[in-house]
């Protein structure tokens, strides 16, 4: 007997036909006594269509109401998937994020999972159901519906796997595993059989795209093995886990990642006094802006001021400008420069530490 | 200061443009300190589209999952309506049926409202919000989403009005009030300024169509005046209330109603013993089948058996056959005949009692 959480993304459940394919695949792969939780996303373009509806009503990001709207996408999927399993003769029941006991912070549009009260899911599994949980959503302690932001369904799947103590979490996707680099960019990229949470986290944070970093962190925290594999083939994909299960050749460099969605922010002339950087970054944190690399440089000509440069997701650039403009006069900041035309290339690998010259090779290749 | 619950149906909120029209109308009609709860249905054809999606997955009526699916329709409406009010500069917040505290029975697809814990609605009103509640839905004590069946949004509106002790409940619709008969069938039908709950209940039960009988019952129970009026005009419609507020000419006949959605069921040869009719009708009640007129006749030739005839909604005819077929052998029933090709015409009016000859006139007209 195994207890497996399987996550299927929006393209895997885009039509009733595709849903039936998922149902067949899940049922064929089940041994007797296996228990299965399915986490599914909204069908195909549903989320985009809902966003477009909202845009016809307002251009403003009303977080709570947007989450009320967007969460219907997954709710539609889970209801239809449960019907599809029943139609195929298997007991099934669907749960919204709230019904699955997923409690989140009240950061609308980017809720974080605080805890999961999985009693209802566990009971339904014990009654012989395939349990279908809406990805990407949860509910605050106040009873407000939240969504988890980009890639939230991966996070839901891994978190639920942790909460029900699943043997593994399978992430079904349109690629067949994690590659050493983006195969669309680097033709000789290799698929990895295994990768550790820590390495994957570096890869994911750096924009490798396949797995959401929060989901990988969640896997590491609950020690849930995550199997990233193809929706369209039975072949094994890549297993993300605590350590290698077999002798794996220790590559110096584990992977190369790129991120094209970067904006660079430079704040010129910040008074060089304790508390100023704190004030800037807590102002950004209050708006849930994720700051990536930070460089602070003191000017030789004027030791009283410093320049701070950092990177953020390009999507947050406008919000960053709002936050910084609001504090500019008050803090005597000279100027704020935002360059949205940035990218980032990173090489990942624990083995690099003892091998000088990697940075030189990289700059050589880029040149 | 007045506290008003206003219900807008699916055609009134079918597009973002129509939603803006509703927002303008509500805001224009508000006095300072007025409090408004809006109950809205799913946009236009959304419910039909969801049903059609489900039909592509299964032909079976999986109640719980169907309600999970259908309830998204109203959830989309309330989110967009709240955004539209905020865009117009007014505080607003949306609540699903569950969030509005609407507790229902667990009869999926035809849930009945058991109670409303309106604390959250009241708090949000006190904070100056226009509160937008999803019609047609609620949640069971077990946390399952239910829908209330046909016309459920009217029921939601009147029940919420009762729970928050509203001054009135306004039902906005595509007709401008209640008519003495269906104006599409009877050209000289007259609009009534007022009608009592009891009269309206007769009219509604008999298929007058504009108001759901459960909503009228709810209004009578909580003594909430219900104002049925046009979405497209400022003119007063028809007020449904406990008693007439002014001298209204006491018509002998208050209205004529028709119902084309009728099936007649005849059970031949039911053993004429106590408990048999009880068993039949409780079997139907267990499946939530609403039985209308009942006629029981004893055969002169064989006093040991009786024939029972009753009418149900045509939608329930197949279910009735299932229920009766299951008990036929066990109860020695001779045969079950179901005629789906029936209609019903009724005349309503408390004044008829003391005036013989009304039935004769009616049969004369029909002939």
Coordinates of C-alpha atoms in Angstrom, one line a residue, chain B:
Chain B
X1 CA -31.6 55.0 7.5
X2 CA -32.9 51.9 5.8
X3 CA -31.5 48.4 5.5
X4 CA -32.5 46.9 2.2
X5 CA -31.6 43.6 0.6
X6 CA -31.7 43.8 -3.2
X7 CA -31.6 40.8 -5.4
X8 CA -30.4 40.9 -9.1
X9 CA -30.8 37.9 -11.3
X10 CA -28.4 36.5 -13.9
X11 CA -29.6 38.7 -16.8
X12 CA -29.0 41.8 -14.7
X13 CA -25.3 40.9 -14.1
X14 CA -24.7 39.1 -17.4
X15 CA -21.8 41.3 -18.5
X16 CA -19.4 43.8 -16.9
X17 CA -21.4 46.6 -18.5
X18 CA -24.7 45.4 -17.0
X19 CA -22.9 45.1 -13.7
X20 CA -21.9 48.7 -13.9
X21 CA -25.5 49.6 -14.6
X22 CA -26.6 47.8 -11.4
X23 CA -23.8 49.6 -9.4
X24 CA -25.0 53.0 -10.7
X25 CA -28.6 52.2 -9.9
X26 CA -27.8 51.0 -6.4
X27 CA -25.6 53.9 -5.6
X28 CA -28.1 56.5 -7.0
X29 CA -30.9 55.0 -4.9
X30 CA -29.0 55.1 -1.6
X31 CA -29.5 57.7 1.0
X32 CA -26.7 58.5 3.4
X33 CA -26.5 55.9 6.2
X34 CA -28.5 53.4 4.1
X35 CA -27.2 49.9 4.3
X36 CA -27.5 47.6 1.3
X37 CA -27.0 43.9 0.9
X38 CA -26.9 42.7 -2.7
X39 CA -27.8 39.1 -3.5
X40 CA -26.7 38.1 -7.1
X41 CA -27.1 35.1 -9.3
X42 CA -24.6 33.7 -11.8
X43 CA -23.9 35.8 -14.9
X44 CA -26.2 35.2 -17.8
X45 CA -25.8 31.7 -19.1
X46 CA -23.0 30.6 -16.8
X47 CA -25.0 28.0 -15.0
X48 CA -26.1 26.4 -18.3
X49 CA -22.5 26.4 -19.4
X50 CA -21.4 24.7 -16.2
X51 CA -24.1 22.1 -16.6
X52 CA -23.1 21.5 -20.1
X53 CA -19.4 20.9 -19.0
X54 CA -20.6 18.4 -16.5
X55 CA -22.7 16.6 -19.1
X56 CA -19.5 16.2 -21.1
X57 CA -18.1 14.2 -18.2
X58 CA -21.0 12.3 -17.0
X59 CA -24.7 11.8 -17.5
X60 CA -25.4 11.0 -13.9
X61 CA -26.6 13.6 -11.4
X62 CA -23.7 13.5 -8.8
X63 CA -25.4 15.9 -6.4
X64 CA -22.5 17.0 -4.2
X65 CA -20.0 17.5 -7.1
X66 CA -22.7 19.2 -9.2
X67 CA -23.2 21.7 -6.4
X68 CA -19.4 22.2 -6.1
X69 CA -19.4 23.0 -9.8
X70 CA -22.5 25.2 -10.0
X71 CA -21.8 27.3 -6.9
X72 CA -18.8 28.8 -8.8
X73 CA -21.2 30.7 -11.0
X74 CA -22.4 33.0 -8.3
X75 CA -18.9 33.2 -6.8
X76 CA -17.7 34.7 -10.0
X77 CA -20.6 37.2 -10.0
X78 CA -20.1 38.4 -6.4
X79 CA -16.3 38.9 -6.9
X80 CA -16.8 41.0 -10.0
X81 CA -19.7 43.0 -8.4
X82 CA -17.6 43.8 -5.4
X83 CA -14.8 45.0 -7.7
X84 CA -17.3 47.1 -9.7
X85 CA -18.5 48.9 -6.5
X86 CA -15.0 49.5 -5.4
X87 CA -14.1 50.8 -8.8
X88 CA -17.1 53.2 -8.4
X89 CA -15.6 54.4 -5.1
X90 CA -17.7 52.6 -2.6
X91 CA -16.6 50.1 0.0
X92 CA -17.8 46.6 -0.8
X93 CA -17.1 43.0 0.1
X94 CA -18.3 39.7 -1.3
X95 CA -19.4 36.6 0.6
X96 CA -20.1 33.1 -0.7
X97 CA -23.2 31.5 0.8
X98 CA -21.0 29.7 3.4
X99 CA -19.2 33.0 4.3
X100 CA -22.6 34.7 4.7
X101 CA -23.5 32.0 7.3
X102 CA -26.1 30.3 5.2
X103 CA -26.5 26.8 6.7
X104 CA -28.5 24.4 4.5
X105 CA -29.8 20.8 4.7
X106 CA -27.6 18.3 2.8
X107 CA -30.1 17.8 0.0
X108 CA -27.7 18.5 -2.8
X109 CA -29.2 20.5 -5.8
X110 CA -32.2 21.4 -3.6
X111 CA -30.8 22.4 -0.3
X112 CA -33.1 24.1 2.2
X113 CA -31.9 27.0 4.3
X114 CA -31.9 25.9 8.0
X115 CA -30.5 29.0 9.5
X116 CA -28.4 32.0 8.8
X117 CA -25.6 33.2 11.1
X118 CA -25.5 36.7 9.8
X119 CA -22.8 38.1 12.1
X120 CA -20.2 38.5 9.4
X121 CA -22.7 40.3 7.1
X122 CA -23.8 42.6 9.9
X123 CA -20.2 43.5 10.8
X124 CA -19.4 44.2 7.2
X125 CA -22.5 46.5 6.9
X126 CA -21.5 48.3 10.1
X127 CA -18.0 48.9 8.6
X128 CA -19.8 50.8 5.7
X129 CA -19.6 48.1 3.1
X130 CA -22.1 47.2 0.5
X131 CA -22.3 43.5 1.1
X132 CA -22.6 41.2 -1.9
X133 CA -23.9 37.7 -1.1
X134 CA -23.9 34.8 -3.6
X135 CA -27.4 33.6 -4.2
X136 CA -28.6 30.1 -4.7
X137 CA -26.0 28.5 -2.4
X138 CA -25.1 27.6 1.2
X139 CA -23.1 25.1 3.2
X140 CA -24.1 22.1 5.3
X141 CA -23.0 21.6 8.9
X142 CA -20.5 19.2 7.5
X143 CA -18.9 21.9 5.3
X144 CA -20.3 20.7 2.0
X145 CA -21.4 23.3 -0.6
X146 CA -25.0 23.0 -1.6
X147 CA -27.2 24.8 -4.1
X148 CA -30.8 25.7 -3.4
X149 CA -32.4 24.6 -6.7
X150 CA -34.5 26.7 -9.0
X151 CA -35.1 30.3 -8.0
X152 CA -32.8 29.8 -5.1
X153 CA -31.4 33.3 -5.3
X154 CA -34.8 34.7 -4.4
X155 CA -34.9 32.5 -1.4
X156 CA -31.4 33.6 -0.4
X157 CA -32.4 37.2 -0.6
X158 CA -35.5 36.9 1.5
X159 CA -33.8 34.7 4.1
X160 CA -30.9 37.1 4.4
X161 CA -33.4 40.0 4.7
X162 CA -35.0 38.1 7.6
X163 CA -31.7 37.3 9.2
X164 CA -30.4 40.9 9.2
X165 CA -33.8 42.3 10.0
X166 CA -34.0 44.3 6.8
X167 CA -36.7 46.9 6.2
X168 CA -37.5 45.3 2.8
X169 CA -36.3 42.9 0.2
X170 CA -36.3 44.1 -3.4
X171 CA -36.4 41.5 -6.1
X172 CA -35.2 43.0 -9.4
X173 CA -36.5 41.1 -12.4
X174 CA -37.3 41.5 -16.1
X175 CA -41.0 42.1 -15.5
X176 CA -42.3 45.1 -13.7
X177 CA -44.3 43.3 -11.1
X178 CA -46.8 40.5 -10.4
X179 CA -49.7 40.3 -12.9
X180 CA -53.1 38.8 -12.4
X181 CA -52.1 36.3 -15.0
X182 CA -49.2 35.7 -17.4
X183 CA -49.2 38.8 -19.7
X184 CA -47.7 36.8 -22.5
X185 CA -50.7 34.5 -22.5
X186 CA -53.5 36.9 -21.3
X187 CA -53.1 40.3 -23.0
X188 CA -55.4 42.2 -20.6
X189 CA -53.7 40.9 -17.4
X190 CA -53.3 43.7 -14.8
X191 CA -50.3 44.5 -12.6
X192 CA -51.1 44.3 -8.9
X193 CA -49.8 47.0 -6.6
X194 CA -50.0 44.8 -3.6
X195 CA -50.6 41.1 -2.9
X196 CA -50.5 39.2 0.4
X197 CA -48.0 36.4 1.1
X198 CA -50.8 33.9 1.2
X199 CA -52.2 34.9 -2.2
X200 CA -48.8 35.1 -3.7
X201 CA -47.9 31.7 -2.3
X202 CA -50.9 30.3 -4.1
X203 CA -50.0 32.1 -7.3
X204 CA -46.3 31.1 -7.0
X205 CA -47.0 27.5 -6.2
X206 CA -49.3 27.3 -9.1
X207 CA -46.6 28.4 -11.5
X208 CA -46.9 32.1 -11.8
X209 CA -43.2 32.0 -12.2
X210 CA -42.0 35.4 -11.1
X211 CA -41.4 34.5 -7.4
X212 CA -40.2 31.2 -6.0
X213 CA -42.7 29.9 -3.4
X214 CA -40.0 29.1 -0.9
X215 CA -38.9 32.7 -1.1
X216 CA -42.5 33.9 -0.4
X217 CA -42.8 31.4 2.5
X218 CA -39.6 32.8 3.9
X219 CA -40.9 36.3 3.6
X220 CA -44.1 35.4 5.4
X221 CA -42.2 33.6 8.2
X222 CA -39.9 36.6 8.9
X223 CA -42.5 39.2 7.9
X224 CA -40.2 40.7 5.3
X225 CA -42.0 42.9 2.7
X226 CA -40.9 41.8 -0.7
X227 CA -40.9 44.3 -3.5
X228 CA -40.9 42.7 -7.0
X229 CA -39.8 45.4 -9.5
X230 CA -38.2 45.9 -12.8
X231 CA -34.4 46.1 -13.3
X232 CA -34.9 48.6 -16.1
X233 CA -37.3 51.2 -14.6
X234 CA -37.7 53.2 -11.4
X235 CA -41.4 52.5 -11.3
X236 CA -42.8 50.8 -8.3
X237 CA -43.6 47.1 -8.9
X238 CA -45.7 44.8 -6.7
X239 CA -45.3 44.7 -2.9
X240 CA -45.8 41.3 -1.3
X241 CA -46.7 41.6 2.4
X242 CA -48.7 40.4 5.3
X243 CA -51.8 42.6 4.6
X244 CA -52.9 45.4 2.3
X245 CA -51.6 48.7 3.3
X246 CA -54.5 50.6 1.8
X247 CA -58.0 50.1 0.5
X248 CA -57.6 47.7 -2.3
X249 CA -60.7 46.6 -4.2
X250 CA -61.3 43.0 -3.1
X251 CA -61.4 41.1 -6.3
X252 CA -63.3 37.8 -6.2
X253 CA -60.5 36.3 -8.2
X254 CA -57.0 37.6 -7.5
X255 CA -55.2 35.8 -10.4
X256 CA -55.1 33.0 -12.8
X257 CA -52.0 30.8 -12.9
X258 CA -50.8 28.1 -15.3
X259 CA -48.2 25.4 -14.9
X260 CA -47.1 23.5 -17.9
X261 CA -44.4 21.5 -16.2
X262 CA -46.6 18.8 -14.7
X263 CA -46.6 15.0 -14.7
X264 CA -49.5 13.0 -13.4
X265 CA -48.7 9.7 -11.6
X266 CA -51.3 7.0 -11.0
X267 CA -50.6 4.0 -8.9
X268 CA -53.1 1.3 -9.6
X269 CA -54.1 -1.3 -7.0
X270 CA -52.5 -0.2 -3.8
X271 CA -53.7 -2.4 -0.9
X272 CA -56.2 -0.4 1.1
X273 CA -54.5 -0.7 4.4
X274 CA -53.2 1.9 6.8
X275 CA -49.5 2.6 6.3
X276 CA -49.3 1.9 2.5
X277 CA -49.9 5.5 1.4
X278 CA -47.5 6.6 4.1
X279 CA -44.9 4.3 2.8
X280 CA -45.3 5.6 -0.8
X281 CA -45.2 9.2 0.1
X282 CA -42.3 8.9 2.6
X283 CA -40.4 7.0 -0.1
X284 CA -40.9 10.0 -2.4
X285 CA -40.1 12.5 0.3
X286 CA -36.8 10.7 1.0
X287 CA -35.8 11.5 -2.5
X288 CA -36.9 15.2 -2.1
X289 CA -39.8 14.8 -4.6
X290 CA -42.4 17.5 -4.1
X291 CA -45.9 16.0 -4.5
X292 CA -48.6 18.5 -5.5
X293 CA -52.3 17.4 -5.7
X294 CA -53.3 14.0 -4.4
X295 CA -56.5 12.1 -5.2
X296 CA -57.3 8.7 -3.7
X297 CA -60.2 6.6 -5.0
X298 CA -61.5 3.3 -3.7
X299 CA -62.8 0.9 -6.3
X300 CA -66.3 -0.3 -5.8
X301 CA -65.6 -3.8 -7.3
X302 CA -62.7 -4.5 -4.9
X303 CA -62.6 -2.7 -1.6
X304 CA -59.3 -4.3 -0.8
X305 CA -57.4 -2.0 -3.2
X306 CA -57.3 1.7 -4.0
X307 CA -55.9 3.9 -6.7
X308 CA -53.8 6.9 -5.9
X309 CA -53.2 9.7 -8.3
X310 CA -50.9 12.7 -7.7
X311 CA -49.0 15.3 -9.6
X312 CA -45.3 16.2 -9.5
X313 CA -43.0 18.4 -11.4
X314 CA -42.2 16.8 -14.8
X315 CA -38.5 17.0 -13.9
X316 CA -39.1 14.5 -11.2
X317 CA -41.1 12.0 -13.3
X318 CA -38.1 9.6 -13.9
X319 CA -37.1 9.6 -10.3
X320 CA -40.7 8.9 -9.2
X321 CA -40.8 5.9 -11.5
X322 CA -37.5 4.6 -9.9
X323 CA -38.9 5.0 -6.4
X324 CA -42.2 3.3 -7.2
X325 CA -40.8 0.5 -9.3
X326 CA -38.5 -0.4 -6.4
X327 CA -41.5 -0.9 -4.0
X328 CA -43.9 -2.3 -6.6
X329 CA -43.3 -6.0 -6.0
X330 CA -43.0 -5.7 -2.3
X331 CA -46.2 -3.8 -1.9
X332 CA -48.3 -5.8 -4.5
X333 CA -48.9 -2.7 -6.6
X334 CA -50.7 -3.5 -9.8
X335 CA -49.2 -0.9 -12.1
X336 CA -47.7 2.6 -12.2
X337 CA -48.9 5.0 -14.9
X338 CA -47.1 8.3 -15.6
X339 CA -48.5 10.9 -17.9
X340 CA -45.9 13.6 -18.6
X341 CA -48.1 15.5 -21.0
X342 CA -50.1 17.5 -18.4
X343 CA -50.7 21.1 -17.6
X344 CA -52.5 22.9 -14.8
X345 CA -54.7 26.1 -14.7
X346 CA -55.7 27.5 -11.4
X347 CA -57.8 30.5 -10.2
X348 CA -56.7 32.1 -6.9
X349 CA -58.7 34.3 -4.6
X350 CA -59.8 34.3 -1.0
X351 CA -63.2 35.8 -2.1
X352 CA -64.2 32.8 -4.0
X353 CA -65.4 30.9 -1.0
X354 CA -68.8 32.6 -0.7
X355 CA -69.5 32.8 -4.4
X356 CA -70.7 29.6 -6.1
X357 CA -70.3 29.1 -9.8
X358 CA -66.6 30.0 -10.2
X359 CA -65.7 26.4 -11.2
X360 CA -68.5 26.4 -13.6
X361 CA -67.3 29.6 -15.2
X362 CA -63.8 28.3 -15.5
X363 CA -64.8 25.0 -17.2
X364 CA -67.0 27.1 -19.5
X365 CA -64.1 29.3 -20.5
X366 CA -61.8 26.3 -20.9
X367 CA -64.3 24.5 -23.1

